[in-house]
Structure formats: structure tokens, C-alpha cells
XYZ file of C-alpha atoms in Angstrom:
662
model
C -122.582 -66.941 232.979
C -120.674 -70.208 233.466
C -117.849 -71.812 231.748
C -120.035 -75.015 231.256
C -122.117 -72.863 228.928
C -119.881 -72.858 226.286
C -117.598 -75.258 224.416
C -114.380 -74.219 222.667
C -113.915 -76.465 219.812
C -110.725 -76.753 218.084
C -109.244 -78.274 214.865
C -106.992 -81.086 214.979
C -105.507 -81.948 211.592
C -102.613 -83.955 212.952
C -101.053 -85.059 216.281
C -99.152 -81.937 216.929
C -102.299 -79.761 216.374
C -104.269 -81.963 218.753
C -101.551 -81.523 221.359
C -101.483 -77.747 220.750
C -105.118 -77.381 221.162
C -105.132 -79.368 224.545
C -102.232 -77.060 225.684
C -104.353 -73.923 224.620
C -107.149 -74.949 226.779
C -109.749 -76.351 224.235
C -112.697 -77.971 225.603
C -112.872 -80.461 222.485
C -111.224 -81.322 219.099
C -112.641 -82.341 216.153
C -110.182 -84.586 213.959
C -110.315 -87.356 211.443
C -108.928 -90.690 210.502
C -107.098 -91.325 207.488
C -110.335 -92.149 205.474
C -113.924 -90.908 205.642
C -113.261 -87.401 206.650
C -113.685 -84.024 205.041
C -109.958 -82.939 205.276
C -107.992 -85.381 203.167
C -105.158 -83.029 202.917
C -104.499 -82.985 206.625
C -102.178 -85.619 208.262
C -105.043 -87.071 210.279
C -104.922 -89.926 212.910
C -104.693 -93.674 212.346
C -106.663 -96.378 214.260
C -103.273 -97.219 215.979
C -102.783 -93.704 217.834
C -106.640 -92.921 218.395
C -106.724 -94.647 221.850
C -103.571 -92.614 222.814
C -105.082 -89.467 221.693
C -108.439 -89.997 223.638
C -106.405 -90.919 226.757
C -104.143 -87.750 226.467
C -107.361 -85.639 225.823
C -109.362 -86.869 228.541
C -106.845 -86.564 231.064
C -107.069 -82.723 230.216
C -110.864 -82.685 230.384
C -110.937 -82.301 226.617
C -113.680 -84.086 224.362
C -112.541 -85.682 221.027
C -114.959 -85.708 218.175
C -114.272 -87.942 214.941
C -115.084 -86.491 211.643
C -116.768 -88.995 209.177
C -118.374 -85.894 207.465
C -118.347 -87.171 203.907
C -120.745 -88.817 201.380
C -120.468 -92.528 201.815
C -120.315 -94.711 198.435
C -122.284 -98.024 198.475
C -119.098 -99.969 198.295
C -118.069 -98.459 201.671
C -120.717 -99.490 203.689
C -119.168 -102.448 204.990
C -115.930 -100.684 205.951
C -117.685 -97.765 207.651
C -119.718 -100.320 209.642
C -116.608 -102.070 210.664
C -115.045 -98.498 211.563
C -118.061 -97.804 213.698
C -117.853 -100.921 215.378
C -114.087 -100.160 216.282
C -115.093 -96.778 217.433
C -117.660 -98.455 219.920
C -115.088 -99.944 221.895
C -113.430 -96.414 222.456
C -114.065 -93.572 224.697
C -114.774 -91.375 221.471
C -117.007 -88.464 222.532
C -119.034 -88.169 219.123
C -118.932 -88.507 215.497
C -119.503 -85.784 213.012
C -121.624 -86.939 210.121
C -122.833 -85.568 206.650
C -124.290 -88.727 204.679
C -127.964 -89.382 205.732
C -127.257 -93.277 205.251
C -124.348 -93.129 207.753
C -126.652 -91.154 210.212
C -129.428 -94.066 209.613
C -126.792 -96.667 210.342
C -125.719 -94.796 213.630
C -129.401 -94.376 214.832
C -130.252 -98.105 214.282
C -126.957 -99.877 214.858
C -124.793 -97.618 216.994
C -127.168 -95.532 219.241
C -124.315 -95.270 221.810
C -122.460 -93.162 219.551
C -123.311 -89.297 219.809
C -124.032 -87.950 216.612
C -123.345 -84.379 215.475
C -124.485 -82.627 212.058
C -121.533 -81.524 210.051
C -121.417 -78.024 208.229
C -121.778 -79.977 204.875
C -125.417 -80.376 205.980
C -125.918 -76.585 205.460
C -128.501 -76.298 208.328
C -130.258 -72.661 208.411
C -133.902 -73.705 209.356
C -136.038 -75.113 211.869
C -137.151 -77.935 209.557
C -133.572 -79.146 209.122
C -132.866 -79.254 212.834
C -136.241 -81.169 213.280
C -135.114 -83.476 210.511
C -131.619 -84.008 212.054
C -132.940 -84.246 215.495
C -135.070 -87.316 214.256
C -131.718 -88.867 213.307
C -130.493 -88.443 216.831
C -128.175 -85.414 216.110
C -127.433 -83.833 219.423
C -125.952 -80.890 217.739
C -125.752 -79.037 214.444
C -123.141 -77.027 213.229
C -125.035 -73.917 211.463
C -124.255 -72.531 208.077
C -121.687 -69.995 208.117
C -123.810 -67.469 206.243
C -126.269 -66.620 208.984
C -126.538 -63.501 210.962
C -126.766 -63.334 214.701
C -130.407 -62.924 214.877
C -131.079 -65.871 212.520
C -128.525 -67.804 214.819
C -130.366 -66.782 217.840
C -133.923 -67.862 216.550
C -132.383 -71.355 215.689
C -130.377 -71.784 218.966
C -133.830 -70.977 220.838
C -135.737 -73.512 218.563
C -132.787 -75.996 219.291
C -133.234 -75.834 222.935
C -136.773 -76.669 222.856
C -135.731 -80.114 220.894
C -132.613 -80.520 223.059
C -130.354 -79.860 220.086
C -127.172 -77.618 220.764
C -125.973 -75.182 218.137
C -122.300 -74.958 216.961
C -120.979 -71.694 215.153
C -117.825 -71.154 213.408
C -116.004 -68.252 215.046
C -112.574 -68.258 213.420
C -110.989 -69.433 210.145
C -111.724 -69.679 206.335
C -115.087 -68.475 205.002
C -116.311 -70.198 201.959
C -117.861 -68.110 199.138
C -120.515 -70.879 198.770
C -123.115 -72.669 201.076
C -121.263 -75.856 202.332
C -122.574 -79.590 200.840
C -123.846 -78.031 197.759
C -120.521 -76.699 196.421
C -119.429 -78.865 193.420
C -117.030 -76.333 191.629
C -113.954 -78.390 192.713
C -115.840 -81.723 191.646
C -116.824 -80.622 188.236
C -113.460 -79.217 187.630
C -111.208 -82.193 188.469
C -113.090 -84.670 190.171
C -111.912 -83.473 193.676
C -115.122 -83.305 195.645
C -115.761 -81.100 198.567
C -118.121 -83.536 199.562
C -115.290 -86.282 199.966
C -113.052 -83.716 201.737
C -111.035 -83.114 198.574
C -111.699 -79.410 197.583
C -108.976 -77.990 195.523
C -110.330 -74.273 196.227
C -110.831 -72.841 192.918
C -112.376 -70.076 194.516
C -108.940 -69.029 196.118
C -107.284 -69.187 192.595
C -106.408 -66.471 190.058
C -108.843 -65.460 187.392
C -108.588 -63.152 184.159
C -108.617 -59.667 185.780
C -112.348 -58.607 185.866
C -113.939 -55.484 184.992
C -113.633 -54.211 188.573
C -109.954 -54.808 188.360
C -110.010 -58.078 190.512
C -107.779 -61.078 189.898
C -109.075 -63.222 192.928
C -113.027 -62.261 192.409
C -114.236 -65.212 194.652
C -111.499 -64.906 197.456
C -113.036 -63.973 200.878
C -111.399 -62.735 203.958
C -111.129 -65.080 206.925
C -113.814 -65.274 209.542
C -113.055 -63.725 213.077
C -115.936 -63.463 215.465
C -113.553 -62.419 218.418
C -115.393 -59.177 219.161
C -118.682 -60.895 219.059
C -118.445 -63.511 221.864
C -121.023 -61.655 224.013
C -123.515 -61.544 221.242
C -122.856 -65.419 220.552
C -123.423 -66.082 224.149
C -126.566 -64.139 224.420
C -127.848 -65.923 221.174
C -127.498 -69.211 223.042
C -124.795 -70.873 220.999
C -123.099 -73.721 222.838
C -120.039 -74.398 220.825
C -117.684 -71.786 219.305
C -115.880 -73.775 216.231
C -112.242 -72.790 215.024
C -111.749 -73.937 211.506
C -108.472 -74.934 210.511
C -107.735 -78.835 210.174
C -105.076 -78.223 207.519
C -103.374 -75.223 209.506
C -100.144 -75.772 211.395
C -100.084 -76.491 215.104
C -98.655 -73.006 216.287
C -101.753 -71.359 214.304
C -104.027 -73.848 216.334
C -102.366 -72.948 219.682
C -102.641 -69.177 218.954
C -106.211 -69.068 217.954
C -107.289 -71.407 220.559
C -105.585 -69.503 223.237
C -106.936 -66.226 222.329
C -110.169 -67.525 222.414
C -109.951 -69.579 225.630
C -108.708 -66.137 227.465
C -111.665 -64.279 225.542
C -114.303 -66.809 227.405
C -112.782 -66.846 230.506
C -113.092 -63.104 230.635
C -116.613 -63.049 229.761
C -117.431 -65.746 232.242
C -115.229 -63.969 234.851
C -117.365 -60.706 234.316
C -114.253 -58.935 232.755
C -114.059 -56.687 230.063
C -113.370 -58.212 226.755
C -110.130 -57.895 224.844
C -109.999 -55.933 221.361
C -106.409 -57.097 220.905
C -106.051 -59.200 217.732
C -102.421 -58.878 217.292
C -101.687 -62.538 217.893
C -104.458 -63.704 215.558
C -103.187 -61.458 212.936
C -99.605 -62.942 213.646
C -100.575 -66.369 212.335
C -101.984 -67.010 208.984
C -104.964 -64.892 207.907
C -106.296 -63.295 204.743
C -107.432 -60.319 206.932
C -110.618 -60.754 209.043
C -114.288 -60.038 208.892
C -117.332 -60.919 210.808
C -119.795 -59.512 208.063
C -121.834 -62.746 207.846
C -122.365 -62.655 211.542
C -123.308 -58.914 211.309
C -125.544 -59.615 208.190
C -123.342 -57.038 206.200
C -122.802 -59.153 202.941
C -120.773 -56.971 200.460
C -117.555 -55.701 199.288
C -116.005 -55.582 202.728
C -115.675 -59.377 202.787
C -113.401 -59.718 199.826
C -109.848 -59.665 199.713
C -107.789 -59.625 196.206
C -104.936 -61.928 197.761
C -105.582 -65.472 199.023
C -102.175 -65.649 200.874
C -101.051 -64.773 204.271
C -102.107 -61.096 204.878
C -99.896 -60.739 208.271
C -97.061 -58.710 206.585
C -99.353 -56.254 205.051
C -101.408 -55.851 208.182
C -98.603 -54.975 210.336
C -96.790 -52.889 207.625
C -100.112 -50.880 207.548
C -100.035 -50.762 211.522
C -96.393 -49.628 211.674
C -96.700 -47.268 208.969
C -93.905 -48.712 206.874
C -92.680 -46.287 204.412
C -89.734 -48.136 202.806
C -88.625 -51.744 201.757
C -86.440 -51.596 204.845
C -89.350 -51.153 207.018
C -91.144 -54.120 205.617
C -88.197 -56.050 206.050
C -88.424 -55.096 209.742
C -92.153 -56.292 209.892
C -91.097 -59.635 208.271
C -88.263 -60.308 210.522
C -90.350 -59.348 213.596
C -93.169 -61.771 212.464
C -90.750 -64.583 211.943
C -89.465 -64.030 215.391
C -92.989 -63.867 217.068
C -93.870 -67.181 215.168
C -90.721 -68.948 216.147
C -91.641 -67.817 219.669
C -95.000 -69.320 219.631
C -93.706 -72.469 218.026
C -90.872 -72.812 220.716
C -93.640 -72.063 223.485
C -95.900 -74.673 221.891
C -93.077 -77.400 221.990
C -92.547 -76.522 225.570
C -95.931 -76.844 226.661
C -96.701 -80.224 224.840
C -93.138 -81.798 225.299
C -94.744 -84.001 228.032
C -97.718 -84.878 225.859
C -96.488 -88.380 224.936
C -99.104 -90.884 223.893
C -96.804 -93.657 222.990
C -97.178 -95.252 226.382
C -100.958 -96.038 225.909
C -101.557 -95.808 222.138
C -101.329 -99.593 221.720
C -102.974 -100.502 224.986
C -105.851 -101.930 223.293
C -105.346 -102.257 219.345
C -108.505 -101.289 217.332
C -107.374 -103.546 214.526
C -107.973 -106.975 215.866
C -110.995 -109.179 215.919
C -114.246 -107.264 216.559
C -117.906 -107.738 216.807
C -119.521 -106.143 213.752
C -123.224 -106.054 213.297
C -124.621 -107.429 210.192
C -126.908 -105.053 208.747
C -130.084 -106.435 207.249
C -129.513 -106.741 203.425
C -131.927 -104.348 201.303
C -133.673 -106.325 198.663
C -133.690 -105.512 194.850
C -136.757 -103.916 193.819
C -138.297 -105.312 190.725
C -137.117 -103.907 187.320
C -139.292 -100.945 186.159
C -141.987 -101.719 183.209
C -141.771 -99.670 180.240
C -140.018 -96.330 179.974
C -138.954 -94.207 182.841
C -141.326 -91.119 183.591
C -139.963 -88.025 182.372
C -139.717 -84.966 184.613
C -139.343 -81.469 183.441
C -138.083 -78.504 185.551
C -139.043 -75.044 184.452
C -138.613 -71.484 186.140
C -140.828 -68.908 183.948
C -144.638 -68.534 184.236
C -144.870 -68.698 180.359
C -143.555 -72.237 180.590
C -146.363 -73.458 182.912
C -148.423 -74.450 179.776
C -145.975 -77.413 179.441
C -147.823 -78.789 182.529
C -150.759 -79.566 180.197
C -149.118 -82.407 178.480
C -150.159 -85.717 179.577
C -147.042 -87.804 179.568
C -144.590 -85.727 181.620
C -144.318 -84.165 185.266
C -143.720 -80.514 185.228
C -141.913 -78.876 188.353
C -141.589 -75.206 188.849
C -138.565 -73.805 190.477
C -139.712 -71.948 193.742
C -137.578 -68.997 194.600
C -135.005 -68.803 197.454
C -136.699 -65.647 198.456
C -139.970 -67.323 198.983
C -141.429 -64.951 201.728
C -142.158 -62.104 199.024
C -143.319 -64.564 196.390
C -145.619 -67.233 198.121
C -148.949 -65.633 197.585
C -148.519 -65.147 194.049
C -147.300 -68.390 193.661
C -150.371 -69.983 195.197
C -152.402 -68.185 192.457
C -150.038 -69.790 189.730
C -150.627 -73.162 191.253
C -154.190 -72.837 191.224
C -154.217 -71.691 187.885
C -152.040 -74.806 186.856
C -153.275 -77.653 188.950
C -150.806 -80.031 187.361
C -147.994 -78.149 188.243
C -145.475 -79.435 190.914
C -143.179 -77.432 193.263
C -139.456 -77.853 193.187
C -137.749 -76.217 196.458
C -134.231 -74.804 196.282
C -131.419 -75.854 198.774
C -131.544 -72.493 200.687
C -134.693 -71.252 202.534
C -133.496 -69.065 205.545
C -135.753 -67.715 208.227
C -139.320 -65.989 206.862
C -138.516 -67.997 203.350
C -138.919 -71.253 205.337
C -142.102 -70.275 206.997
C -143.483 -69.056 203.755
C -142.668 -72.723 202.207
C -144.713 -73.975 205.111
C -147.708 -71.738 204.381
C -147.469 -72.335 200.604
C -147.556 -76.322 201.110
C -150.455 -76.237 203.622
C -152.499 -74.074 201.180
C -151.710 -75.818 198.057
C -151.115 -79.366 199.165
C -149.444 -80.446 195.968
C -149.523 -84.171 194.778
C -145.805 -84.338 194.773
C -142.985 -82.122 195.223
C -139.307 -81.926 194.824
C -137.213 -80.373 197.545
C -133.397 -79.879 197.915
C -133.860 -78.758 201.647
C -134.458 -81.203 204.191
C -136.449 -78.745 206.220
C -139.243 -78.744 203.383
C -139.080 -82.810 203.399
C -139.818 -82.433 207.290
C -142.805 -80.170 206.443
C -144.048 -82.562 203.693
C -143.866 -85.356 206.158
C -145.954 -83.436 208.792
C -148.380 -82.518 206.190
C -148.687 -85.991 204.702
C -147.445 -84.921 201.118
C -145.587 -87.049 198.838
C -142.162 -85.579 198.629
C -138.775 -86.554 196.699
C -135.229 -85.501 197.841
C -133.699 -83.413 195.229
C -130.331 -83.682 193.661
C -128.739 -81.310 196.143
C -129.535 -83.489 199.088
C -126.610 -85.801 197.686
C -128.033 -89.152 197.974
C -125.043 -91.518 197.175
C -126.147 -94.927 198.896
C -128.962 -97.418 199.664
C -129.095 -96.586 203.263
C -129.536 -92.839 202.404
C -132.633 -93.830 200.487
C -133.885 -96.084 203.395
C -133.358 -93.376 205.742
C -135.236 -90.823 203.651
C -138.060 -93.554 203.128
C -138.407 -95.003 206.427
C -137.782 -92.006 208.677
C -139.453 -89.158 206.661
C -141.953 -91.050 204.475
C -140.068 -89.686 201.325
C -141.543 -91.086 198.014
C -138.481 -90.772 195.982
C -134.917 -89.380 195.950
C -132.501 -88.291 193.143
C -129.213 -90.142 193.060
C -126.358 -87.939 193.082
C -124.903 -86.390 189.793
C -121.229 -86.820 191.294
C -121.413 -90.548 190.859
C -120.270 -92.711 188.121
C -121.852 -95.914 186.732
C -119.714 -98.083 188.940
C -120.494 -96.025 192.031
C -124.514 -96.158 191.312
C -125.080 -99.510 189.784
C -125.468 -101.348 193.324
C -127.591 -98.788 194.935
C -130.974 -100.213 195.761
C -134.086 -98.264 196.367
C -137.116 -99.383 198.811
C -139.554 -101.299 196.655
C -142.268 -98.655 197.020
C -139.852 -95.658 196.395
C -139.057 -93.656 193.295
C -135.493 -93.267 192.097
C -134.838 -89.936 190.181
C -131.878 -89.043 188.161
C -131.239 -85.515 186.086
C -129.833 -86.198 182.734
C -129.792 -82.719 181.375
C -129.162 -79.625 183.365
C -127.186 -76.420 183.640
C -124.450 -77.454 186.093
C -124.806 -75.141 189.465
C -121.426 -75.377 190.850
C -122.261 -73.354 193.928
C -124.787 -70.966 195.481
C -123.747 -67.697 197.679
C -125.377 -65.467 199.790
C -122.503 -62.869 198.930
C -122.940 -60.776 196.002
C -120.639 -62.261 193.034
C -121.129 -59.128 190.792
C -119.254 -56.656 193.058
C -115.759 -58.107 192.233
C -116.480 -59.093 188.615
C -119.061 -56.824 186.773
C -119.383 -54.167 189.265
C -122.296 -53.197 191.428
C -123.181 -49.708 192.861
C -124.123 -51.125 196.198
C -121.821 -51.680 198.688
C -123.342 -54.400 200.602
C -126.460 -56.732 199.765
C -129.868 -55.521 200.855
C -133.386 -57.270 200.978
C -134.205 -55.707 197.509
C -131.311 -57.524 195.947
C -132.580 -61.042 196.518
C -136.055 -60.175 195.139
C -135.198 -57.618 192.201
C -131.560 -58.402 190.911
C -131.337 -60.535 187.574
C -127.919 -60.243 186.222
C -125.414 -62.706 184.396
C -121.620 -62.501 183.652
C -118.778 -64.675 183.497
C -115.119 -65.286 184.960
C -112.232 -67.333 183.375
C -109.920 -69.143 185.846
C -106.332 -69.051 184.505
C -106.095 -72.679 184.883
C -108.993 -73.757 182.794
C -112.627 -73.131 181.773
C -114.791 -69.968 182.170
C -117.627 -70.083 184.583
C -121.073 -68.349 184.437
C -122.340 -66.385 187.026
C -125.991 -65.737 187.239
C -128.509 -63.993 189.714
C -132.030 -65.088 189.020
C -134.813 -62.851 190.298
C -135.925 -64.082 193.738
C -132.855 -66.243 194.471
C -129.175 -65.849 195.640
C -126.144 -65.678 193.408
C -124.901 -69.083 191.718
C -122.031 -70.186 189.439
C -122.693 -72.523 186.545
C -120.410 -74.475 184.479
C -119.754 -73.045 180.996
C -121.543 -76.072 179.440
C -124.776 -77.873 180.590
C -124.381 -81.560 181.563
C -126.258 -84.051 179.210
C -125.651 -87.658 180.410
C -127.532 -89.940 177.919
C -124.740 -92.754 178.694
C -126.643 -93.633 181.911
C -129.962 -94.822 180.155
C -127.772 -97.182 178.222
C -125.652 -98.248 181.237
C -128.146 -98.604 183.921
C -131.496 -99.030 182.100
C -133.477 -100.207 185.154
C -131.992 -98.261 188.217
C -134.211 -95.078 187.759
C -138.123 -94.655 187.741
C -137.917 -91.129 187.015
C -135.668 -89.043 184.607
C -135.438 -85.314 184.754
C -134.461 -82.614 182.129
C -133.747 -79.033 183.427
C -135.372 -76.396 180.938
C -135.141 -73.568 183.132
C -133.816 -70.160 181.588
C -130.200 -70.321 182.792
C -127.833 -68.799 180.087
C -124.929 -70.782 179.769
C -122.545 -71.390 176.674
C -124.797 -74.568 175.512
C -126.947 -73.713 172.661
C -130.495 -75.427 172.365
C -131.669 -75.304 168.743
C -135.127 -76.286 169.093
C -138.138 -75.039 171.289
C -138.934 -76.779 174.774
C -141.859 -78.773 173.378
C -139.686 -80.263 170.641
C -136.811 -81.054 173.249
C -139.323 -82.834 175.449
C -140.636 -84.834 172.588
C -137.053 -85.821 171.680
C -136.158 -86.891 175.281
C -139.607 -88.914 175.507
C -138.432 -90.784 172.348
C -135.016 -91.564 173.658
C -136.716 -92.992 176.909
C -139.044 -95.040 174.873
C -136.078 -96.405 172.700
C -132.286 -95.459 173.480
C -131.551 -95.773 169.710
C -128.472 -94.135 168.268
C -130.838 -92.087 166.072
C -132.553 -90.397 169.019
C -129.145 -90.004 170.834
C -127.854 -88.080 167.648
C -131.026 -86.116 167.277
C -130.465 -84.552 170.923
C -126.748 -84.040 170.384
C -127.543 -82.148 167.507
C -130.136 -80.026 169.074
C -128.349 -79.389 172.372
C -124.694 -78.462 172.149
C -122.015 -78.295 173.408
C -122.568 -80.170 176.584
C -120.291 -82.201 179.065
C -120.399 -85.303 180.703
C -116.994 -85.428 182.645
C -118.417 -85.884 186.156
C -120.009 -89.211 185.346
C -116.889 -90.465 184.008
C -115.023 -89.497 186.921
C -117.309 -90.247 189.817
C -116.431 -89.309 193.244
């Protein structure tokens, strides 16, 4: 085993953290500029000091990757193209992206910039790796929820396609799958997809039945003892989370991992000593996702630093004085680390070369070909209806609507039964979820090859890749987060997508100038229960209670539960686990956006309403056939009368996100 088999990738939230990471022996650092990156709360770099940072890092054989890992708005395209042109004149080692429009621009206009796929793209199956590889991604950051066997499978698949795997090995865990978490966005417009997550999952809730006040708060990730397994799995980049952590934290974690990697490469016994990792900020540690042990052991009912409690337990403190001694020792130890870091980085001065070549002067910016405006839609938009129960399949017999059936995330157990359902209802169309891991993704492949639906909607890019390979018409669903014309162009030209949903995170101004390719459909959901996050973790263990200590295979297939939690700062949230799918959190009230039909009458060719059986606090005072008729009447004529009828039939609802935008 050799050192070049691994990359130790460190966070650089500010200049001091970048210097600390270099001093600790990082092979690469990911850091953001003061815009277009997913850590708005970090200090970040400016264009003025980027060249200096590059020079310093490269002198120490350390690479710098720039995070451009947010969704890009239509109005920002000229600015991002200018920024890429500026980066093109530097020695930057790679850019990390989430937005498909940005990936398309990089592929076609800046092919010399190395592209890495962000964790925000939530990659967990082979199809997604192929999808991103087609957009020239040389590596992908895998979903944090994967276990070591799933990682190994994807790493081997990646090697065959020349794509490296990157895995988070230390730092915060998220309760929800990245990139499809909208809880912060829905709450106060601070979208995780724009680097502004306000972390409602770390906040206090009304104490639950199980006695928990922080029911969504997870311990931190530490795979310190799993290095050998990660090496055997074929993981290349070992990524430390923490761009809003202090520089002494970055130094300590990177230093410990550097030594651990060097031990492995040198054939020495690996360290089990986590003293220093526990000295700097932590919420206690867990490697349970990696071990596939999702359950109670991953939660901690305290979102703050666990260091004092950890060492108080280690030293068996019996009194307040004992705890004070622990606090004093921790303070002294941290002070010693801070002093050591200051000493090691005192000669790391970037002022000498920071302004050697300013990035802000005249620069050659390519002009992207303009996207023509498609002709206005003639007549009313097509109505699409989403259902989740077999009883509702009869709705597909109606002539003037498209009916989509929600496929389960646990598709491996259900796909053969679903073939029979689709055979019996030939006009039914499948709607694929955002999460399809391992055998569930393979089941999607088998299902599509046999059923060959006329049209499908998928929230998972891997299924989009399958559809392209099978020559099927497919639409990118709302959780694929399409926010600009170049994302539509990307989906259409690169993957033969027949259509795409425009993101529900956008407001009218952010949507109005988006253009679809002429022979592509544009979809928008105007009525739906608002899925705030989806979790591989069990959300009932800390809320309602569950006899099981950890999630097992039967949970996904059989569990069907509902409860609610109340955030002390604002609204309640609904937790619902549907049979066959992972746990999800929903807004208390469904979204109903009738304004968009008036504001942007020609933007969408297809309008969706979600009539799945998700129990929120919104009451529907009509049966599904009546609701469909009312929406059809509204699409034919957006009169005040039709709007009022729907508002009477479905209430209360919310439309806050549309007003706020991203």
C-alpha cells in the first residue's frame, strides 16, 4: 500500500484553517470563495488572495479544490462564467459542483478545469456515477449514509469508469440525505442548496414521548478506526468535514488522520487513541452509517460540544470540582494546540505573491450561445397527478390527465408485483424516488426493461441514465433541483430528457427567464405535501419510540408510522414512514401555489398535483376525482371562482417558499 493511493482532503473555511491543514499534512484542501459555495457562514477566500493560497499550497504539495457547490440561478450565469474564466488563469486543481447547468458549462466551455461532484448530488448508485462521468466528473463524493460494502461496490464500479470515490471520514453527520433537504429553506428561506442551512435538526423541540429534546440531533462521524476497511474498499479521497470549524480543530483532525494513514502505509499497527479528536469540538462519535448500524446509538440529545462530558466520564469525575479540573485541562490542551498551530504556520505568508497576478482585471470570457425562447404553449397545461395507492390506479383511466405512481425506495422487494400492477393499468406511469441504493437501483433497471413505460419521472439521476440507455422518455423530477436554462439544456442534450421540473425553491423572478429547449417539456408542482428531508435513519426512535435498537431490512419494507415534532422556535413537523420507503419529514401544511399560474402562464407545459396519501394537517374536503376536476377547470381558466373553490376544498395550505425564493 502506498501513500499515493489516498488523498487526505481537509476543510478550509478561512485562511487560518487552510494554513493549519497544510501544516498538518493535508494532501488537498477544499475551500470556497465569498460566493457560489455551500458554506456561506465560513469566512471563505476572496479572488484577491486565491493566487497566494494556491502558491502556498502547491509549495507544500497540497492541492486546492474550489467549492462552487450550490444551485445557480438564471441571473447568475454571466457571473459564474466570468468567475470560471478567472479560475482558468490560475493553477486551481479542481472545482466541486452541484448544479447540472454549471457542470454542462464546465464540460463545454472550460474542459481544462477538473470537475468533482459534490455531496449535494447525493450519489449512491452506479447510474449516478455514469451520469456524472458523462459530465466529466473525475470523482464523486458518495452519500454519507452508505455502508462499507455499498461503498466498496461503487468504488470498484468507479474504477472501471475512471471515476474516483471520495468519502467523508470525520465531522458532522446530517440526519437527511444531502441535496434533497429543504427543512431550512422552507422554514426561513435559508436553503441548504445555497449553502445557508440554519440547521433546524440541531435545535430544541418539545420533549418527545421518549424524553428527547433534540430528536433529530446526531453524533459526529468518525471513521478513524475504519481506515483499513476504507482502503480495502478502494476509496481514494478521505474527506474531513468542517469549513465552519476553527483552525485548531482542522489541524488536530488532519494531523491525527495523516499519522493514521502513514501508519497504514508503513505497515504499522493503527492507533486506537482518539484523545485529541475528543479534545476539539465533537458531539461524541459514531461510525454507524459505515457499519450499516443505523439506529439509537447514532443520536445524542445535546448538539453542543461533548468534550467535557467525554473526559468527565473517562476520568470518572465525582464532583463539580472534578469537572472543573477537566474543563481547565481541556482549555490548557486547546491553548497548547492553538499555540502549536500558530508556531507551525508563522512563516506561511501569502502576501508576497497574493497580488502577483490579480484575478479582477480584464479577462477573456467566452460568450455562451444564447438559448432561444420556445414558442408559447397553446391551450391549457397538461395535468399530471401523483398517487401512491393501488386503489387510486383507477384514476389513470381518465383521458385528460397523466397519472404517475410513486415507486418505493425499497424497490428490490416490490418490483415484480409492480410489473403486474402496471400491466393491469397500461396508462399508469412510474415516478421514481430520489433514493435507490444497491439492489433497489438494480430493481429499477429490471422494472424499466420489462415495462418500458411511455414516460417516467425520476428524482434520481441514475434512473435517468437507465432511461437514456433504454431509449425511454424521461422527466427530471423536482428533487433533481433544476434552477436554470443550462440545467435544462444539460438534461436534454446530454441525457435525452423529455422534460424537467423547475425547482419549487424558486420565486417568480428567479423562474421567469428560464428557457427550455424547444422540444422539451417543463413541469411544475403546484400542490403537494412538502417533503423537507428524507433519512436512512429511523426518526421514531427519538420521538414516538420503537422497540428495535437499530433499523433492519424489514423496517424499510413493512414499517408504516406517523408522528409529529414541535420545534420550540416555530411550527410542528410531520414525520411519516411509508411502507417501502425511508423515513421523511413533511411541513405541517401542504404547499398550494396557484399564483404561479397567473404569474407565469406560459412557462410550464405540465402542472402536477400530488394526491399521495401523506397525512399532514391540511384537510381535503373533496374526493380525488373532484379535486382533479377542479384543477382541470383552473388550468382551463384561472378565474377567481376556480381559485376560491380550490382554496375552500383544500385548507390550510402554504405558499411561503414561492414568495421567498432561493
